[in-house]
Steps between C-alpha positions, in 0.01 A plus 500: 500500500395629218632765286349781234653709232442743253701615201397764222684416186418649206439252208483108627536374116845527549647118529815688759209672662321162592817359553564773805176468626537123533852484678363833742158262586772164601738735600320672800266183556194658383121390588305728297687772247343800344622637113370839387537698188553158317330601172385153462218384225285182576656321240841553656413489844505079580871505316615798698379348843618176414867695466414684870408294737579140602310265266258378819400866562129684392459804412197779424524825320305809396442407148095515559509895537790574272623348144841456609619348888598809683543271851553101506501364841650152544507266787605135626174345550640242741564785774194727369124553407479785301206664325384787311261722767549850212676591190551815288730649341735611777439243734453121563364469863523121602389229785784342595440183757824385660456112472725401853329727709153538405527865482403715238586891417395752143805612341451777205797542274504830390631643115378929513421626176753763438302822439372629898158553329487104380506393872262640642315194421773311648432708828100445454603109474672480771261714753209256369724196563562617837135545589514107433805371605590775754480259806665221360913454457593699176831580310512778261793436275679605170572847291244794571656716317479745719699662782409598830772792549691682301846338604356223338508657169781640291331648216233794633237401773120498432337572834157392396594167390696457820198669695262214286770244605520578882100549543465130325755378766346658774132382374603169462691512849830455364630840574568403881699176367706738274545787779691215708720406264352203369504654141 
C-alpha cells in the first residue's frame, strides 16, 4: 500500500521545519509527500530536500514557472514512477506509476493563490486538465485556498469565490465525490 500526503508550511528554509517534515514522511510511512508555501530558491532547494525526505527519495518542483518553489513533491523511487505531466504556479500535476502493481494514476497537488481573482486560472487549469485526464484515476490534493461553505470560514464568506470553487468541482466531477463525504 501506498500512502500520500500533503502539508502547507510556510517557509521550508527553516532547519526545525525540514526537520518536521522529515520525521512526519518516516513517521506515517510515506510514498510520495507534497510541501507547499515552502518559499524555496533553486539554490536552496537540493539542501532543503536533502533535510525532507529520506536520502534515496526524488523529488520535482515548480521552480520553472516561478523564481522561488511554491510546491516540492518528493517520492521513494523504489515504490514509484513519478513525472511531471503540468506545472504552474499553483499546481504540480504528476504521473505517478505504482512499480508492484503496474498501475498508474495523475495526482495534482494543489497550493491556491490567495486572492479569489488569482485562481481563476487555477480553475481554468484544472477544467483543461480534466478534458485530458478526466477518464483516467486522478487525485486532487493540497490547500485551495478556498472554501466551499461558509461554516468553513471564520472570517466573512465570499460567495463568488466559493461559487468559482464549487463550479470547478462540479466541472471537473469532483463535486459528487465531495457531496458523499469523501471531502
Amino acid at each position: 500500500m501506498i500512502k500520500i500526503g500533503t502539508w502547507n508550511i510556510w517557509g521550508l528554509n527553516d532547519p526545525l521545519k525540514q526537520k518536521e517534515v522529515c520525521s512526519f514522511v518516516r513517521v506515517n510511512s510515506l510514498s510520495m509527500f507534497g510541501v507547499m508555501e515552502t518559499k524555496v530558491r533553486s539554490v536552496n532547494l537540493p539542501h532543503s530536500t536533502d533535510r525532507c525526505f529520506p536520502a534515496h527519495w526524488q523529488y520535482v518542483h515548480n521552480l520553472d514557472v516561478l523564481p522561488v518553489a511554491r510546491i516540492i513533491v518528493g517520492w521513494d523511487p523504489q515504490q514509484l514512477a513519478v513525472s511531471v505531466v503540468f506545472s504552474s504556479p499553483q499546481m504540480l500535476m504528476v504521473s505517478v506509476d505504482l512499480r508492484i502493481h503496474q498501475k498508474r494514476f495523475y495526482a495534482s497537488i494543489i497550493y491556491g493563490l490567495n486572492l479569489a481573482s488569482e485562481r481563476v486560472s487555477l480553475w481554468r487549469d484544472l477544467r483543461f486538465l480534466h478534458s485530458c485526464y478526466g477518464s483516467e484515476a486522478w487525485v486532487l490534493i493540497g490547500d485551495f485556498n478556498a472554501v466551499r461553505r461558509p461554516d468553513e470560514r471564520l472570517d466573512g464568506f465570499d460567495v463568488r469565490s466559493a461559487s468559482d470553487f464549487n463550479s470547478c468541482l462540479e466541472d471537473v466531477e469532483m463535486q459528487e465525490l465531495v457531496t458523499k463525504g469523501y471531502w
